[in-house]
mmCIF file of C-alpha atoms in Angstrom:
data_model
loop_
_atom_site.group_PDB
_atom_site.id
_atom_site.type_symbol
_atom_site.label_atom_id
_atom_site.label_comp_id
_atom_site.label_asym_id
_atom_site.label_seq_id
_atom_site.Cartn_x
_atom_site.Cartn_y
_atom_site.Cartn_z
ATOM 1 C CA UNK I 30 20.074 150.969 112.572
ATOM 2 C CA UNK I 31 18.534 147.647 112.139
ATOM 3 C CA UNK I 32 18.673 148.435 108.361
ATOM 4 C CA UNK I 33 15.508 146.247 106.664
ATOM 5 C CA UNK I 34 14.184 143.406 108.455
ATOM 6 C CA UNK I 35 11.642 140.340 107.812
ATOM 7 C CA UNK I 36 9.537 137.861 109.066
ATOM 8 C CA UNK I 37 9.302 135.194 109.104
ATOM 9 C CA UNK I 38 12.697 133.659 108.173
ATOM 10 C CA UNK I 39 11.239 130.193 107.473
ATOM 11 C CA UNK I 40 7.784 129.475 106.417
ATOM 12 C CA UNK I 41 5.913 125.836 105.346
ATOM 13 C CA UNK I 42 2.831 126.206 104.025
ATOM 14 C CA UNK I 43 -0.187 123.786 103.009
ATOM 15 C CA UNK I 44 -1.501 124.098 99.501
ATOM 16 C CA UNK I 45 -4.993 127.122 99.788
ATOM 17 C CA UNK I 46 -3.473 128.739 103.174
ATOM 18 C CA UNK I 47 -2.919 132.350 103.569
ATOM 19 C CA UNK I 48 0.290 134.588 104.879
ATOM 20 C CA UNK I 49 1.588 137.483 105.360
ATOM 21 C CA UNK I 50 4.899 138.682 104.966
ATOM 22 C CA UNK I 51 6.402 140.924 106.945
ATOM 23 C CA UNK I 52 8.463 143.533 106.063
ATOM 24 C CA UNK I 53 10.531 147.028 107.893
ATOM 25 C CA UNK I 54 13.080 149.619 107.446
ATOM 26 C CA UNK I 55 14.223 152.184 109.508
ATOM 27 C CA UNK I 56 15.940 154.121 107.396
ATOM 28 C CA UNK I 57 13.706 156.530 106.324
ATOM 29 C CA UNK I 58 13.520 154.913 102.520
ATOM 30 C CA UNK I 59 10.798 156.313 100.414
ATOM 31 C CA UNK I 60 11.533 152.975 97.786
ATOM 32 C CA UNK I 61 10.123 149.512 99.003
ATOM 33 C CA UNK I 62 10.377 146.229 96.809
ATOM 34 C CA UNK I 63 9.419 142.819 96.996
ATOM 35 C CA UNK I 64 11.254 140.292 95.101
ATOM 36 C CA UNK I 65 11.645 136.668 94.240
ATOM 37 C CA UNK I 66 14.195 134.661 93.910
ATOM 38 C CA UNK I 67 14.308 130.608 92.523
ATOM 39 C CA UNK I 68 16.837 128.430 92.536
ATOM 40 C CA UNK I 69 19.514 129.494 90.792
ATOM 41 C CA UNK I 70 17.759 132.321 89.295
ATOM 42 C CA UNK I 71 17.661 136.388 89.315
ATOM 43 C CA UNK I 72 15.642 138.094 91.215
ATOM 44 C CA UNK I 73 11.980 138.980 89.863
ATOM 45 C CA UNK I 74 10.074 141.785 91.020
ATOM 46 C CA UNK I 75 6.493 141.637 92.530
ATOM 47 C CA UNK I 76 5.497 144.767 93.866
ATOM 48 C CA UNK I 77 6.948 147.841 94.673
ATOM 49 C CA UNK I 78 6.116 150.945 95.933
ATOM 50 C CA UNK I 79 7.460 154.739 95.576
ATOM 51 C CA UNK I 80 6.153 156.198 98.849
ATOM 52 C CA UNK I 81 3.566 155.508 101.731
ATOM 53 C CA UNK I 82 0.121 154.723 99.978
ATOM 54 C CA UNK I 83 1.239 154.131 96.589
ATOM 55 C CA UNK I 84 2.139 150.516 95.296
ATOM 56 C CA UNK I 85 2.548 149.334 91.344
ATOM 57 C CA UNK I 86 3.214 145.763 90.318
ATOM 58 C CA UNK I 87 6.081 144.705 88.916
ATOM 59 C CA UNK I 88 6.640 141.635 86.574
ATOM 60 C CA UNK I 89 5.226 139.014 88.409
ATOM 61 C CA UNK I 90 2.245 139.821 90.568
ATOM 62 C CA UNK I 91 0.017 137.017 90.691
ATOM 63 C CA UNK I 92 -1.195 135.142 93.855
ATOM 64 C CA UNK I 93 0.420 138.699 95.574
ATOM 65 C CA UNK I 94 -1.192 141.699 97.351
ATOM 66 C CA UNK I 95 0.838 144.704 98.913
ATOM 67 C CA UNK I 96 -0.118 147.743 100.928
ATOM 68 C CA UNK I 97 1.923 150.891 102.156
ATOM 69 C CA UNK I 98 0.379 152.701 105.078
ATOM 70 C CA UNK I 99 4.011 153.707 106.253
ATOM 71 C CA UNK I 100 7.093 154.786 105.198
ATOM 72 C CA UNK I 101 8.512 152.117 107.523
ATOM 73 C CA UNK I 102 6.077 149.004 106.908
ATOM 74 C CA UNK I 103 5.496 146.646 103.444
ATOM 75 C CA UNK I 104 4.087 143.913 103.875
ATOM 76 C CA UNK I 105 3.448 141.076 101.377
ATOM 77 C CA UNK I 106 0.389 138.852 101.262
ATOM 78 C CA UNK I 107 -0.247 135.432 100.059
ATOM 79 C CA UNK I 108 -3.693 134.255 99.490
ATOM 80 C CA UNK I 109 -4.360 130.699 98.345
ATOM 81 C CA UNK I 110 -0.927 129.839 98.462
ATOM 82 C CA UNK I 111 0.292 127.601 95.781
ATOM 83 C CA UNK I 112 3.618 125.204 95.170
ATOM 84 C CA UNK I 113 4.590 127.604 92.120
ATOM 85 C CA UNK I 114 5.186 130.433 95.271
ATOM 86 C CA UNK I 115 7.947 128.317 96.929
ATOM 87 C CA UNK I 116 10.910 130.677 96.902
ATOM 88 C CA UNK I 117 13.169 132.516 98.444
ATOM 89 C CA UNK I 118 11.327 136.298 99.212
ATOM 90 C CA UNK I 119 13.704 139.091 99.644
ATOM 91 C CA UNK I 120 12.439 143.097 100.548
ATOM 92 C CA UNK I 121 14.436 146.047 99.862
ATOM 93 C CA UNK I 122 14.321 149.606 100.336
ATOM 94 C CA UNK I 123 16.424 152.921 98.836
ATOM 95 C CA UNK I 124 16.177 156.148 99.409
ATOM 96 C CA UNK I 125 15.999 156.744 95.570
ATOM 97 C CA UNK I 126 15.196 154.194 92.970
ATOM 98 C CA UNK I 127 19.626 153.419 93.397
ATOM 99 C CA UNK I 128 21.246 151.387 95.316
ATOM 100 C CA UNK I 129 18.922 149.130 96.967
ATOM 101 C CA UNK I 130 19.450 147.224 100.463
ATOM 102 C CA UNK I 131 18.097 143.579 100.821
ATOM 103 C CA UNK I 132 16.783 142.262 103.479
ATOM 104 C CA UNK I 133 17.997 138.557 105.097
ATOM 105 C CA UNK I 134 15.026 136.830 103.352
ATOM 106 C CA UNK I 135 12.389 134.386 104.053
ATOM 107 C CA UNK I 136 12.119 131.314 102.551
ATOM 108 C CA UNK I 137 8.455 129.938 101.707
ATOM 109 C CA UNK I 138 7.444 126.367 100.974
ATOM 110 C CA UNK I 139 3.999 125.496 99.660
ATOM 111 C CA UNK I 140 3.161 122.018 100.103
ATOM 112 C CA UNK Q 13 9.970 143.955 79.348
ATOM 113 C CA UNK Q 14 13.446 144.688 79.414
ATOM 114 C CA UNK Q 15 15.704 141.849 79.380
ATOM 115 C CA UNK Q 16 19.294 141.262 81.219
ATOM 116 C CA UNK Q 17 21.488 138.596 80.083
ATOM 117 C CA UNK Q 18 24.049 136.565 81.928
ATOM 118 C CA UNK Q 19 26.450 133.457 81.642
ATOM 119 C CA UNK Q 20 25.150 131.864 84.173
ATOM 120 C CA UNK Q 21 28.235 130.087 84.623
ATOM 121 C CA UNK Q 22 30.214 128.745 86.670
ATOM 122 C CA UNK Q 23 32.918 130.889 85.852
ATOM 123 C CA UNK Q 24 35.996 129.198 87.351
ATOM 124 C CA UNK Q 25 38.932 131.455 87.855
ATOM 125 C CA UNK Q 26 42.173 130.639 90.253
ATOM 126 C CA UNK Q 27 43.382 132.467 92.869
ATOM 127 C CA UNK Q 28 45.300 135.830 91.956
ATOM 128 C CA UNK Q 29 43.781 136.012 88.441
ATOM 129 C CA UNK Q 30 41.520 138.542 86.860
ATOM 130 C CA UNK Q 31 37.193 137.293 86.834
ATOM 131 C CA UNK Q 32 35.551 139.405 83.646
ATOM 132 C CA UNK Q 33 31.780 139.029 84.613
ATOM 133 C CA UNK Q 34 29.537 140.118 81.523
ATOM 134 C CA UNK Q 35 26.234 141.609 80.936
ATOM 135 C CA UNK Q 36 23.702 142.693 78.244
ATOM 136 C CA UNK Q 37 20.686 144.864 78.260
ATOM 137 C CA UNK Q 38 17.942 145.090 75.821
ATOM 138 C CA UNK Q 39 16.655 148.789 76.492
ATOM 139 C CA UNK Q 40 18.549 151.330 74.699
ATOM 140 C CA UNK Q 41 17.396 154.190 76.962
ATOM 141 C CA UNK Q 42 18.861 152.511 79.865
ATOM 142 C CA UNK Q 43 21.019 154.671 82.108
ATOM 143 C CA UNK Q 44 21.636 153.497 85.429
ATOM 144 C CA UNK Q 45 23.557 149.689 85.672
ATOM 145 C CA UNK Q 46 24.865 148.089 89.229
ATOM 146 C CA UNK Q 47 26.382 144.744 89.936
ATOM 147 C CA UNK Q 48 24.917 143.177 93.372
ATOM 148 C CA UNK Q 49 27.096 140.373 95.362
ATOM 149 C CA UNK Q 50 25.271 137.281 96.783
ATOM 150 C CA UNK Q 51 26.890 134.307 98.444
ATOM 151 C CA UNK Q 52 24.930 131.654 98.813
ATOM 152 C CA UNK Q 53 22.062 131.730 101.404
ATOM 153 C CA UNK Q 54 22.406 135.471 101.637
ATOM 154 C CA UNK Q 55 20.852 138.290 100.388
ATOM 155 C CA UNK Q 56 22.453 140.784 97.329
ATOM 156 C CA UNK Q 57 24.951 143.162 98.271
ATOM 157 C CA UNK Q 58 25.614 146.350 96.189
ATOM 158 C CA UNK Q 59 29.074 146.163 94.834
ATOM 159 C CA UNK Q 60 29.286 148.468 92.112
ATOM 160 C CA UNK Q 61 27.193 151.378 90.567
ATOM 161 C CA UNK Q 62 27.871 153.082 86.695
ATOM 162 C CA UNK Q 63 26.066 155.205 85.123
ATOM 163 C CA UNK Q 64 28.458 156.844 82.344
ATOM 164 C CA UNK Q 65 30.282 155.175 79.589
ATOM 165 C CA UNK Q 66 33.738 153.898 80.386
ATOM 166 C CA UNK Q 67 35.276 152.343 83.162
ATOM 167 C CA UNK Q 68 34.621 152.963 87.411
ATOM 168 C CA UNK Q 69 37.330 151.628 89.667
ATOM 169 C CA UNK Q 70 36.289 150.711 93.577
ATOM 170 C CA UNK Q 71 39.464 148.747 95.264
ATOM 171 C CA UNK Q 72 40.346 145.476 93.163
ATOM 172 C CA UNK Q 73 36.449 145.740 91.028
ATOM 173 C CA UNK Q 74 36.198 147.877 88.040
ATOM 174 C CA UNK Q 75 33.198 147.814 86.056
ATOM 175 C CA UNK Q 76 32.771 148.949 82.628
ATOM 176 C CA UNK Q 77 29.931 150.019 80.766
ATOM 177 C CA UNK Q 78 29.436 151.003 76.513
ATOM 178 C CA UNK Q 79 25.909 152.431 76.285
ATOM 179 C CA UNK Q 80 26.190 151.368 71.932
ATOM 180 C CA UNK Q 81 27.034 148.098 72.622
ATOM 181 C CA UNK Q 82 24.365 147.797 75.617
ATOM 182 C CA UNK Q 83 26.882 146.190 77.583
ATOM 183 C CA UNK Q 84 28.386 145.946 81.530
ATOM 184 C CA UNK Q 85 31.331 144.133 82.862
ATOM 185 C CA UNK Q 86 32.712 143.279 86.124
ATOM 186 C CA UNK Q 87 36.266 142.790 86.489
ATOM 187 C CA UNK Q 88 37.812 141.704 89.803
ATOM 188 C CA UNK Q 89 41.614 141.680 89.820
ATOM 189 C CA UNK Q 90 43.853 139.491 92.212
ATOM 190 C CA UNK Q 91 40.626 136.927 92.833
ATOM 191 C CA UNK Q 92 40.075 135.159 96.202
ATOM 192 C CA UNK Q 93 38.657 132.480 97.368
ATOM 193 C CA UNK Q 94 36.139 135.041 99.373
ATOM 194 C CA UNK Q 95 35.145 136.140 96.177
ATOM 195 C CA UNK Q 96 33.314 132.986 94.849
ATOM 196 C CA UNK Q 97 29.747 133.853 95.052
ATOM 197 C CA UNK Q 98 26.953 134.752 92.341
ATOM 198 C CA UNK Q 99 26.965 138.199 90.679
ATOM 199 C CA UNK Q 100 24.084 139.837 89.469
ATOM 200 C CA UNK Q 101 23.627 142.442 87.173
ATOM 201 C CA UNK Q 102 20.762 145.040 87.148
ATOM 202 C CA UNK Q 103 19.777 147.431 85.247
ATOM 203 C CA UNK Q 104 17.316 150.739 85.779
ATOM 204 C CA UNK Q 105 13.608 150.068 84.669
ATOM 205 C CA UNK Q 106 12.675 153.793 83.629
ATOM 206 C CA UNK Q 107 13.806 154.921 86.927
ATOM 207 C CA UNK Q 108 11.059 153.107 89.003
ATOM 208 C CA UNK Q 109 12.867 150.106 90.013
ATOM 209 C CA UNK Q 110 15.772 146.832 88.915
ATOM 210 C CA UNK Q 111 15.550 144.317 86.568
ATOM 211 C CA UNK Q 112 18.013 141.774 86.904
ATOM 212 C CA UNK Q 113 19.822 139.414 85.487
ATOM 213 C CA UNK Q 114 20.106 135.449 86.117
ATOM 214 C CA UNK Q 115 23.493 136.210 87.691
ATOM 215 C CA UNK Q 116 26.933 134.415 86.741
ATOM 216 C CA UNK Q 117 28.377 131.604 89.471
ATOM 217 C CA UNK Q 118 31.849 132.798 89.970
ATOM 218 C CA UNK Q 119 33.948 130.316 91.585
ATOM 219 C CA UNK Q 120 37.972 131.381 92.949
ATOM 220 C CA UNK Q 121 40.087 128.358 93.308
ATOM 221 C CA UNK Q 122 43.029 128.488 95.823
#
């Protein structure tokens, strides 16, 4: 098992552009998170989602959009990217709301 | 929101001793509390799950929970340099997800 992957690792983007972040498990998890992380802070949930086709935001949504179409798939979009969104974005999955695994991260600059 | 609270640290501990790693939640009707590993660069690691009052042992990390206090600890006895890294709390949101804490900077000197 590949466990849960993303893409990009590293990202540089220019103040208005758009992304998309890519994220996968093979584990069968019904869960699926995004997250944020600053320097030398916790970890601050954008979106998550409970099962394919249903997301919820978490606490910090803004500039974010999410969809679900699979179990396997969550991807994270960025539209008008700005410098406040450089971070550290980490995506997890669990089969139940416990015991969440991370993925390696991608780490966005907005510049 | 519910709130977690940690010492952010650095919590400097040598090698061989005991690291007590502290947390506090806001939400009385919490029920579910974990401690996630990170060293730095990498993503969390589950460490440590509790969900009853008292104490759960795993290997050298016991963590400790008292639902009337609102409180979690993380012990880790005979420290090692390995274990230098940032530990974060987190604590069930009504069953639908984390929240976490601002982890605590432990660092194990040889």
């Amino acid at each position: 098992n590949a466990g849960v992957t993303q893409t990009p690792k590293f990202r540089i983007l220019k103040i208005g552009q758009s992304m998309t972040l890519q994220c996968a498990q093979d584990m069968n998890h019904n869960y699926m998170y995004w997250y944020r992380q600053d320097p030398g802070m916790g970890l601050k949930l954008i979106y998550y989602s409970v099962g394919a086709g249903i997301t919820d935001k978490g606490e910090v949504p803004n500039g974010y959009n999410v969809s679900r179409s699979t179990t396997e798939d969550f991807p994270l979009r960025l539209e008008l990217a700005a410098p406040s969104q450089t971070s550290v974005y980490f995506c997890a999955s669990s089969f139940t709301v416990y015991e969440q695994y991370f993925g390696p991260g991608t780490r966005l600059t907005v510049t | 929101q519910k709130e977690v609270e940690q010492n952010s640290g650095p919590l400097s501990v040598p090698e061989g001793a005991i690291a007590s790693l502290n947390c506090t939640y806001s939400d009385r009707g919490s029920q579910s509390f974990f401690w996630y590993r990170q060293y730095s660069g990498k993503s969390p690691e589950l460490i440590m799950s509790i969900y009853s009052n008292g104490d759960k042992e795993d290997g050298r990390f016991t963590a400790q929970l008292n639902k009337a206090s609102q409180y979690v600890s993380l012990l880790i006895r005979d420290s090692q340099p390995s274990d230098s890294a940032t530990y974060l709390c987190a604590v069930d949101n009504y069953g639908q997800n984390f929240v976490f804490g601002p982890g605590t900077r432990l660092s194990v000197l040889p």
